Tab-separated table of C-alpha atoms in Angstrom:
chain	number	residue	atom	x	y	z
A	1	UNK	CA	40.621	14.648	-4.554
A	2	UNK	CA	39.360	15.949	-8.237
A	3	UNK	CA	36.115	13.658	-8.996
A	4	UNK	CA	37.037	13.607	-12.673
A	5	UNK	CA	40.422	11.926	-13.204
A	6	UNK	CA	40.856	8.407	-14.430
A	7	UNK	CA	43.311	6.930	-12.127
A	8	UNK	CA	45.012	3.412	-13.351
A	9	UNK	CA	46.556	0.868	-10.740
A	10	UNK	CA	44.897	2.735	-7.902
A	11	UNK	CA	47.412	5.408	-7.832
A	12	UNK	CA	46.029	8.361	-5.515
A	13	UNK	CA	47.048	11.489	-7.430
A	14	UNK	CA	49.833	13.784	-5.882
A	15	UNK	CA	47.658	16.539	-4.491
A	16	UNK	CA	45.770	13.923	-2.298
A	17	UNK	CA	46.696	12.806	0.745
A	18	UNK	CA	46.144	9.242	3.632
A	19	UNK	CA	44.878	10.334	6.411
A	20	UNK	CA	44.388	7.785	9.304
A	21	UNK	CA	44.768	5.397	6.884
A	22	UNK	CA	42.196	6.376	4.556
A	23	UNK	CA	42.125	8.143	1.727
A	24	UNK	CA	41.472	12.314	1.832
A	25	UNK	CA	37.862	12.950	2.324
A	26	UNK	CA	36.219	16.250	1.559
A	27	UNK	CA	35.770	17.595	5.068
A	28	UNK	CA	32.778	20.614	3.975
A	29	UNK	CA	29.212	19.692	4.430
A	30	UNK	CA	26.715	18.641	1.669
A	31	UNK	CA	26.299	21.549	-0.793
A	32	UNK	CA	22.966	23.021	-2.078
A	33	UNK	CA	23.578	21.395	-5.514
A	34	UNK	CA	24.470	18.112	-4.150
A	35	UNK	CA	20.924	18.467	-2.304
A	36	UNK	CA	18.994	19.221	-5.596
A	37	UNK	CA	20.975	16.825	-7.146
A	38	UNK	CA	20.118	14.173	-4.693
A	39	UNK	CA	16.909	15.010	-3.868
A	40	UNK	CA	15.008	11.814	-3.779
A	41	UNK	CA	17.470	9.632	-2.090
A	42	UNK	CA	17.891	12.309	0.659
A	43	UNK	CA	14.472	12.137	1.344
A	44	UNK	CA	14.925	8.146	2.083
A	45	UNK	CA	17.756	8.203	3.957
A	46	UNK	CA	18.370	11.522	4.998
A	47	UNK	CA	21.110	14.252	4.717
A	48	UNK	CA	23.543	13.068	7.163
A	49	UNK	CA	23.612	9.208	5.511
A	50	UNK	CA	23.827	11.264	2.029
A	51	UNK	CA	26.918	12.720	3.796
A	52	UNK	CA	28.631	9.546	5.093
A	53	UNK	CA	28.115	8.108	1.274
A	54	UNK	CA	29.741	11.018	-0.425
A	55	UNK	CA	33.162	10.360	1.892
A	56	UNK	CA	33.133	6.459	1.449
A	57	UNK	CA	35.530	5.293	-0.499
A	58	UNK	CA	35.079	1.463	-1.706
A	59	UNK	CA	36.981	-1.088	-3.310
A	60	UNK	CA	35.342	-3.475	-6.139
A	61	UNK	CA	36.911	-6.325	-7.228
A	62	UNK	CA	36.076	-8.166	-10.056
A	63	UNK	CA	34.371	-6.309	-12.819
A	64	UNK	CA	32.025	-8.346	-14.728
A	65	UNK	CA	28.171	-8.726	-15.493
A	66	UNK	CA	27.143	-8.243	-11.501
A	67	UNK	CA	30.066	-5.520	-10.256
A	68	UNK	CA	29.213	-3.709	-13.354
A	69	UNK	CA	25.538	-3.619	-11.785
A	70	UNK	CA	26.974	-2.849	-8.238
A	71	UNK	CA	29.444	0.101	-9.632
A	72	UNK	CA	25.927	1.672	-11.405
A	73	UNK	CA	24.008	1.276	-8.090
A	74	UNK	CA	27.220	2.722	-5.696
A	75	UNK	CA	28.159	5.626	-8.314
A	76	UNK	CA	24.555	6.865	-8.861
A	77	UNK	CA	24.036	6.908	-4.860
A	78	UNK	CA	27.119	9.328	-4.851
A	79	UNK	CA	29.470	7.583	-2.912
A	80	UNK	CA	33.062	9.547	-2.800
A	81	UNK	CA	35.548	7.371	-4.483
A	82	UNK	CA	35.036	4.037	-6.541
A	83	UNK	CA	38.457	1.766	-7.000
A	84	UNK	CA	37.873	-0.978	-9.613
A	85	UNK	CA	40.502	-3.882	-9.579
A	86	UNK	CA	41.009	-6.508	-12.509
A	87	UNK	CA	43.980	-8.016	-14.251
A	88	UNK	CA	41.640	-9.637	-16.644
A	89	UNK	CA	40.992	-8.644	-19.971
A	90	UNK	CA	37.874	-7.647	-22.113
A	91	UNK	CA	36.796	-10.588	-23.781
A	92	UNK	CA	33.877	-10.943	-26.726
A	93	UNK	CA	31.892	-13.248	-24.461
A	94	UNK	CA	31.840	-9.812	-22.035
A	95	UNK	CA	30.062	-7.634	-24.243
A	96	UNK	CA	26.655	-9.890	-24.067
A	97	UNK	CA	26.425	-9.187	-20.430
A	98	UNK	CA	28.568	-6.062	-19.694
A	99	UNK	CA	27.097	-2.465	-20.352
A	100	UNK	CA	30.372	-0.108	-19.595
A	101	UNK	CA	32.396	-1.821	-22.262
A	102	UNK	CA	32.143	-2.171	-26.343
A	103	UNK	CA	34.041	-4.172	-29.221
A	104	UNK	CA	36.825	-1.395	-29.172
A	105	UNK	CA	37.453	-2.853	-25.765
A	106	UNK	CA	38.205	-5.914	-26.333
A	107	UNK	CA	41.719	-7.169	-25.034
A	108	UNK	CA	41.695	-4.162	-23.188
A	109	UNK	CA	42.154	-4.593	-18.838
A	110	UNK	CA	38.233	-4.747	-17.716
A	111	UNK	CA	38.786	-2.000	-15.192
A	112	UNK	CA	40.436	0.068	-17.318
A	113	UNK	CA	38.033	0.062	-20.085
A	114	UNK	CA	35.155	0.600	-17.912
A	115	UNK	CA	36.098	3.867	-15.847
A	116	UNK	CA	35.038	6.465	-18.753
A	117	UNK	CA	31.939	4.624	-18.814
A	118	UNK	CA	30.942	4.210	-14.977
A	119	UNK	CA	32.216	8.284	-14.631
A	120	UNK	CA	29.311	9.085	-17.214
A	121	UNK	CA	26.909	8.063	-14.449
A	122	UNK	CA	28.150	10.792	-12.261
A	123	UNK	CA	31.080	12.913	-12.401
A	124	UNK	CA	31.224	14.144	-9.090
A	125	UNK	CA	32.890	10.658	-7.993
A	126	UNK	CA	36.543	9.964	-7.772
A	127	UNK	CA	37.254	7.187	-10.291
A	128	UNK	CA	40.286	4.791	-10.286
A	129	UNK	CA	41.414	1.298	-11.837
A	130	UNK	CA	43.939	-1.115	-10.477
A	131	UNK	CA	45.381	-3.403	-12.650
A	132	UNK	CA	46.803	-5.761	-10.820
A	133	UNK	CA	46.014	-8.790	-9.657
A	134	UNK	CA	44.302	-8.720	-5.977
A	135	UNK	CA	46.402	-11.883	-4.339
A	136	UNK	CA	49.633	-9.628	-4.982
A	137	UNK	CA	48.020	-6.601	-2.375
A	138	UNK	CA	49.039	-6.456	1.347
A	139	UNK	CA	46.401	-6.194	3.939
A	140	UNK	CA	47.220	-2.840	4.220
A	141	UNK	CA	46.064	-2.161	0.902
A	142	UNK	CA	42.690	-2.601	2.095
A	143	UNK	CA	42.833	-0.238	4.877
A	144	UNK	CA	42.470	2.870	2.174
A	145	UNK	CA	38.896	2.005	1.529
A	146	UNK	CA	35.896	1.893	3.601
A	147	UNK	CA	34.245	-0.970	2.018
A	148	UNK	CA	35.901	-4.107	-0.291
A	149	UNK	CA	33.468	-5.706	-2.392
A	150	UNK	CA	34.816	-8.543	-4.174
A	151	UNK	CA	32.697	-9.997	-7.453
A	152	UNK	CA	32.985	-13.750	-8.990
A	153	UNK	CA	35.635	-14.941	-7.038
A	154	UNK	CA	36.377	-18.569	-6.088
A	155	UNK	CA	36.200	-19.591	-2.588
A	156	UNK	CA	40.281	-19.676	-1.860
A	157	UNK	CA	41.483	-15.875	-2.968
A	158	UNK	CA	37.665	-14.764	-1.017
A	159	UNK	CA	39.073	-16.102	2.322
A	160	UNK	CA	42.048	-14.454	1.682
A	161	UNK	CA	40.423	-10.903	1.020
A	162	UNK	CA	38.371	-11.309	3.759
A	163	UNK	CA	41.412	-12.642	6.077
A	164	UNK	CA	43.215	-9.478	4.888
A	165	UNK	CA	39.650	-7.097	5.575
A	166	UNK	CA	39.985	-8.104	8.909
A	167	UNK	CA	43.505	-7.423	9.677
A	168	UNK	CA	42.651	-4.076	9.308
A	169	UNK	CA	39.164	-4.187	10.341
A	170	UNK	CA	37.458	-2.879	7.372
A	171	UNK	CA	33.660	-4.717	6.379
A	172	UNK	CA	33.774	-6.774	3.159
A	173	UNK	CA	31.223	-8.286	0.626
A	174	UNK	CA	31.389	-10.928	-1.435
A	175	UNK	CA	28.930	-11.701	-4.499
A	176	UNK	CA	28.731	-14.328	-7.249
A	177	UNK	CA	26.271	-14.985	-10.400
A	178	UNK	CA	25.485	-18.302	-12.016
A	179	UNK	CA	23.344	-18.121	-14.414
A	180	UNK	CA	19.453	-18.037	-12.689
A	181	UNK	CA	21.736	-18.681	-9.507
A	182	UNK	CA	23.851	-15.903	-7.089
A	183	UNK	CA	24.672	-15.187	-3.687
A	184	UNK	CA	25.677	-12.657	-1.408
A	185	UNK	CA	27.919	-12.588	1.373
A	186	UNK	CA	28.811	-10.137	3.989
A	187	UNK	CA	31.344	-10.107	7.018
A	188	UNK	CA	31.126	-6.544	8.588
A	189	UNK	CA	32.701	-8.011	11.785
A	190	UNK	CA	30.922	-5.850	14.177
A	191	UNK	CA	28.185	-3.737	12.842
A	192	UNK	CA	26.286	-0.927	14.723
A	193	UNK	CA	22.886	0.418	13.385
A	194	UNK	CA	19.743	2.788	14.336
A	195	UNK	CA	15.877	0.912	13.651
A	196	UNK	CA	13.667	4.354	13.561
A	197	UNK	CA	9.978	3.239	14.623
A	198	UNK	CA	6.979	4.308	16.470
A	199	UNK	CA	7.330	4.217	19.608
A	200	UNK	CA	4.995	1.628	21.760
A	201	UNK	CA	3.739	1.365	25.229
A	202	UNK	CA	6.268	-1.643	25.894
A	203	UNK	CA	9.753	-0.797	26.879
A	204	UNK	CA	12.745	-1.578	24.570
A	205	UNK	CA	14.847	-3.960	26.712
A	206	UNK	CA	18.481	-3.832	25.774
A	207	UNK	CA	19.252	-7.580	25.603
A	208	UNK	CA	20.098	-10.185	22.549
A	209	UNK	CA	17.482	-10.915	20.026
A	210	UNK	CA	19.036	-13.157	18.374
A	211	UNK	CA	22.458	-15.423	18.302
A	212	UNK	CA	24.288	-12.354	16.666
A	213	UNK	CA	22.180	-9.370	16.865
A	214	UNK	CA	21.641	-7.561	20.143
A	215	UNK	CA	20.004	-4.274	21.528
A	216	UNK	CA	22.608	-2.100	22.970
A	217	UNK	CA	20.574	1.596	22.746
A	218	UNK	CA	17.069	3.119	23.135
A	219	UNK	CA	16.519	6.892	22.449
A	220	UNK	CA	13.369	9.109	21.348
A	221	UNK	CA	12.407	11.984	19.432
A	222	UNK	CA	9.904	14.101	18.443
A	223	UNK	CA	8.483	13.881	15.008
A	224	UNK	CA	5.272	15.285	13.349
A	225	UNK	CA	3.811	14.984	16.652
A	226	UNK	CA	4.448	11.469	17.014
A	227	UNK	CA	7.257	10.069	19.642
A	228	UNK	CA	9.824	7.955	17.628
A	229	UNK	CA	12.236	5.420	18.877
A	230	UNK	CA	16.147	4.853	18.083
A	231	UNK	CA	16.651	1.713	18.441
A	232	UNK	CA	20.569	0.853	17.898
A	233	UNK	CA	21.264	-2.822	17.190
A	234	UNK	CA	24.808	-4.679	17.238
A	235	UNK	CA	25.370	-7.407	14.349
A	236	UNK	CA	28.744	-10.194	15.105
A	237	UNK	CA	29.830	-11.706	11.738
A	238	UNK	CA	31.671	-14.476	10.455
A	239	UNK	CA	34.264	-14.590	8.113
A	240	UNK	CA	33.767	-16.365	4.691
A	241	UNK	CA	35.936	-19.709	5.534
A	242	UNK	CA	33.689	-20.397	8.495
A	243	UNK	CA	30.327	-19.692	8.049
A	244	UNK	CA	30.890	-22.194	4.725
A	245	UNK	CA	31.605	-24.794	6.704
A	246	UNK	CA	28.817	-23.770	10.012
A	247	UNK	CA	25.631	-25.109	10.684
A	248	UNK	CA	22.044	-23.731	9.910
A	249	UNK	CA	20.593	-22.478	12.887
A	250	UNK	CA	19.265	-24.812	15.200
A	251	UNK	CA	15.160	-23.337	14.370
A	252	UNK	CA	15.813	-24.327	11.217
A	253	UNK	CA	17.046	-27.752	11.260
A	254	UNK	CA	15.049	-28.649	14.447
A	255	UNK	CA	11.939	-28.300	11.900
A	256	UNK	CA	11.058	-30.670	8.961
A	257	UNK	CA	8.963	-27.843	7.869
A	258	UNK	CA	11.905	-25.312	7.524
A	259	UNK	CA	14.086	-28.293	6.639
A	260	UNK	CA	12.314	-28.853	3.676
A	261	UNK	CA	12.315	-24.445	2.709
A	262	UNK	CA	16.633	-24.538	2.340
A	263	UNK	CA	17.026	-23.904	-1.027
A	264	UNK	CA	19.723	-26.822	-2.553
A	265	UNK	CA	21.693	-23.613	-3.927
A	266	UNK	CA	23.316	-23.685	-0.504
A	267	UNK	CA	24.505	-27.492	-1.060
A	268	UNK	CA	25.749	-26.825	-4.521
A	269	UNK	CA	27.780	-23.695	-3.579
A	270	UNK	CA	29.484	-25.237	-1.024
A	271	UNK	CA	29.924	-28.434	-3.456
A	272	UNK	CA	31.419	-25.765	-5.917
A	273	UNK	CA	33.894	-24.480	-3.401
A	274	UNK	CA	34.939	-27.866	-2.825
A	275	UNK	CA	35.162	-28.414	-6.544
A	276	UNK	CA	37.529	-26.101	-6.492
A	277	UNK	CA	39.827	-27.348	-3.767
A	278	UNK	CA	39.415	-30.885	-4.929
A	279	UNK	CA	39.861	-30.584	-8.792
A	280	UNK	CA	42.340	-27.546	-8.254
A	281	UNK	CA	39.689	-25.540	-10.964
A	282	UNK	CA	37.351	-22.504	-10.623
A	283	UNK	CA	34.390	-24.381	-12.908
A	284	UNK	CA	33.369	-28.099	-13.999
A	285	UNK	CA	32.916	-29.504	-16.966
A	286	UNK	CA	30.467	-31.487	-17.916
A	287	UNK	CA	32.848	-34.611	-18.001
A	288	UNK	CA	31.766	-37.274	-16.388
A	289	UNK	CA	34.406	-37.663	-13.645
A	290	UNK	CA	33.465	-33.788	-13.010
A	291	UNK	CA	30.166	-34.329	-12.948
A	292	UNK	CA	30.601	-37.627	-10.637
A	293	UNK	CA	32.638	-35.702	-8.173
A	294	UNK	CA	30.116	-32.798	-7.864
A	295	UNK	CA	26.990	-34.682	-7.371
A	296	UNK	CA	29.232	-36.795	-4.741
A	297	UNK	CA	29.960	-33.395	-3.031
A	298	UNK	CA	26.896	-31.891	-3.091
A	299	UNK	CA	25.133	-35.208	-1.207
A	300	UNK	CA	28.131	-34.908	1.456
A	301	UNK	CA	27.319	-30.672	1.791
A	302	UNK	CA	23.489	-32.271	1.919
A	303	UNK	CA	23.933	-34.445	4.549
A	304	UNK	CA	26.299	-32.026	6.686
A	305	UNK	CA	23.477	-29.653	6.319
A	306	UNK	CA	20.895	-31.872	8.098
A	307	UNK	CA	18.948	-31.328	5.062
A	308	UNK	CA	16.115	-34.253	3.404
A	309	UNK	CA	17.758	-36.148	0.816
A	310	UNK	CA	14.928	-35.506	-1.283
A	311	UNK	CA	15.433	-31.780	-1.181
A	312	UNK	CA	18.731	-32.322	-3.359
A	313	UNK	CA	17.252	-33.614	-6.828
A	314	UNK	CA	19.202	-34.418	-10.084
A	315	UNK	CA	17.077	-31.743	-11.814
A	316	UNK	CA	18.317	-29.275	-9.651
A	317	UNK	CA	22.195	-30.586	-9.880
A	318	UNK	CA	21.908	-30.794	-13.438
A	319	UNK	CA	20.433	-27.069	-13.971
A	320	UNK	CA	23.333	-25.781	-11.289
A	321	UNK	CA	26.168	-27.139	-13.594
A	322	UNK	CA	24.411	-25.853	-16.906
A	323	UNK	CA	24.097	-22.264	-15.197
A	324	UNK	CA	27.291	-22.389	-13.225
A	325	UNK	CA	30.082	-19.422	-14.758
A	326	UNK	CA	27.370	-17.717	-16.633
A	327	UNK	CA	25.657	-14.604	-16.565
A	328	UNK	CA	22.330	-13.640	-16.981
A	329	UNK	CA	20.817	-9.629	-16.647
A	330	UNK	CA	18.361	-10.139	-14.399
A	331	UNK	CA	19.807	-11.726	-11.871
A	332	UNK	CA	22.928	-9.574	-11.684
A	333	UNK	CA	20.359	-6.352	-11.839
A	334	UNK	CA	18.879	-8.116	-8.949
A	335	UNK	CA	22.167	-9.145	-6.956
A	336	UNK	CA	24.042	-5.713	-7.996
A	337	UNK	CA	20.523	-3.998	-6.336
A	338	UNK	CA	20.340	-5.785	-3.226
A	339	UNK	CA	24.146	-5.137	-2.856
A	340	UNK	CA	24.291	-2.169	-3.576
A	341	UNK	CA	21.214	-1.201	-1.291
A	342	UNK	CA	23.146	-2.799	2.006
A	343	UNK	CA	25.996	-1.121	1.103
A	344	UNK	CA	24.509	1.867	1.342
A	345	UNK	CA	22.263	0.940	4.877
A	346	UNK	CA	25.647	-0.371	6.127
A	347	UNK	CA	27.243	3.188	5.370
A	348	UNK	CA	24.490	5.344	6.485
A	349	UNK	CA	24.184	2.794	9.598
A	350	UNK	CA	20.719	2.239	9.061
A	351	UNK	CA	18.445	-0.696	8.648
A	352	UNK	CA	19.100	-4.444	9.288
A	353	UNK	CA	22.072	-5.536	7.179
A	354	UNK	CA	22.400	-9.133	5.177
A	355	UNK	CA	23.345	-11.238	8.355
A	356	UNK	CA	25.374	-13.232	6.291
A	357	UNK	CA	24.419	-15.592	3.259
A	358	UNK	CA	21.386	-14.613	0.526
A	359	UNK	CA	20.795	-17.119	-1.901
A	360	UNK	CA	18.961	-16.328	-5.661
A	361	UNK	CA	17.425	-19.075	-7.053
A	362	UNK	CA	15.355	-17.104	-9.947
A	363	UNK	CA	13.397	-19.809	-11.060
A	364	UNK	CA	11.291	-19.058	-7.615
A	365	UNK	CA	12.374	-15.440	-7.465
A	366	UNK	CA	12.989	-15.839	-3.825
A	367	UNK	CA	16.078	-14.142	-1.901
A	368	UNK	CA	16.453	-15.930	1.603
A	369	UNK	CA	19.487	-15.406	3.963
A	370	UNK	CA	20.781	-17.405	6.294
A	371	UNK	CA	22.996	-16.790	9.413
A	372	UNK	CA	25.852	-19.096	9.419
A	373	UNK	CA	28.508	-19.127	12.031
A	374	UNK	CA	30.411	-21.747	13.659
A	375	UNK	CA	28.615	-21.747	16.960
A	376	UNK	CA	25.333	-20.528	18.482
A	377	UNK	CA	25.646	-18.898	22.350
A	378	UNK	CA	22.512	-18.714	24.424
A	379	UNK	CA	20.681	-15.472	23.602
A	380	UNK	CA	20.526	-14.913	27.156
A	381	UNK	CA	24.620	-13.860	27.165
A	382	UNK	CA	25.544	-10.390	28.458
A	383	UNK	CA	25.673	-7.302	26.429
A	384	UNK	CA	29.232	-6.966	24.721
């Protein structure tokens, strides 16, 4: 696959070829100028996760203020292929917030436009746009890419992504900016990854540790004289369309302490999705039948939540609507990083992954995630 054409509508060029339903990875080990070129990220995650990145081949969809921020973070880790879908066009509202594109862009297609820009950042990764829009793609679309991360999307065409992600079991992300507010999501279905510590005196027991993350390995090795553990841990996720309508966790409503922590961004996202079922529009206005029908949502989401009334207050509601559909640098740079990061942990299998929802509220510069899934098994069930 050259690592220097500018593919459009996702097109594989002729001399490359699906193989088990991926696209044509470069089979030969990690060369010495790869290593030099790498260097510092190598020595973080190590050659063979350096390896795994350079044959992953991921989708973004969506590419606006945050997936431009994402496509830096993926490109300059040296993943193998980047495929950026949108039908939309440059606009002059995207040049405040967007860094691959300029005025000569404008009413140009967003992916298109951006491509010469993101293959600056590194040449040795295979480049394409897609054009179309994403509702049009079969599920088997998805099954040429390792990982689909989908950008700004509203809550309907996300579930049907994700539906579509797991038809052919492939991981998917989903991430949104407003304003000082974002989230991300992630469904990796069933996720397997190694914990590298010290070893202690007390044995790992293989067992659940939580309601969707169990112990399922233990090894050891040897490592500047020091014994170091493997610990492998298995992650269960929920899709998009139920963990926004699950529970929090039963620690955290069972405790007027932790009650009182839940950010109201939670409330108000879910409100938004159900804005956008209800009114049959991706944004509201600041009308005042909008505005009445949000604030009733959002004390509906707050009440389904188990959450104080007097954690939902009109200050907040009324900053949520003046931020909602806008973009702002830092928090993109800071939801395109984290992102970005567990993209690359996911791919390399290493380190705990977002298990499922992390909510930005930057006016406290705080990043919590919650576990959300329909129901909550004893931890005491059998290894699966």
């Amino acid at each position: 696959m050259a690592a220097d054409c500018d593919q459009v509508n996702g097109t594989i060029p002729s001399n490359s070829t699906i193989a088990d339903g991926n696209m044509a990875h470069d089979a030969q080990a990690i060369s010495a100028d790869e290593i030099a070129l790498y260097d510092r990220q190598i020595r973080l995650w190590g050659v063979k996760a350096q390896e795994k990145l350079r044959s992953a081949n991921i989708l973004l969809i969506g590419m606006k203020a945050l997936a431009n921020e994402i496509a830096k973070n993926l490109v300059l880790a040296g993943i193998g292929s980047l495929t950026i879908l949108d039908d939309q066009l440059v606009t002059e509202d995207d040049l405040g917030s967007q860094f691959f594109v300029s005025e000569h862009h404008v009413g140009l297609n967003r992916a298109a436009a951006a491509i010469s820009q993101v293959r600056t950042l590194n040449p040795r990764v295979a480049l394409y746009a897609d054009t179309e829009n994403i509702l049009v793609k079969p599920p088997e679309f998805y099954a040429n890419f390792d990982m689909i991360i989908a950008t700004d999307l509203d809550l309907a065409p996300l579930s049907i992504i994700n539906a579509a992600c797991r038809f052919v079991n492939k991981p998917f992300y989903a991430a949104a900016s407003h304003g000082f507010y974002g989230f991300i999501f992630a469904d990796l279905i069933v996720h397997d990854y190694v914990i590298e510590r010290e070893k202690s005196n007390v044995p790992t027991q293989l067992k659940a540790e939580t309601v969707t993350r169990t112990v399922i390995a233990s090894n050891t090795k040897s490592e500047n004289g020091k014994q170091i553990e493997m610990v492998t841990k298995r992650e269960h996720y929920s899709p998009i369309n139920l963990a926004n309508t699950s529970p929090l966790q039963p620690e955290q409503v069972g405790s007027w302490r932790r009650k009182l922590q839940v950010p109201p961004l939670l409330t108000c996202l879910r409100a938004l999705w159900d804005f956008q079922s209800e009114a049959g529009r991706s944004l509201p206005t600041q009308s005042h039948t909008d505005l009445q029908l949000f604030t009733r949502l959002a004390t509906e989401k707050h009440k389904e939540l188990q959450l104080p009334s007097e954690t939902l207050r009109s200050e907040f509601l009324r900053s949520f609507l003046q931020n909602v559909g806008s973009e702002i640098a830092p928090v993109t740079a800071f939801l395109g990083g984290q992102l970005g990061q567990d993209v690359i942990n996911v791919l390399g299998q290493r380190e705990q992954p977002i298990q499922n929802f992390l909510l930005f509220d930057s006016d406290d510069s705080k990043g919590p995630v919650y576990a959300l899934h329909p129901i909550f098994p004893p931890l005491d069930r059998p290894i699966m």
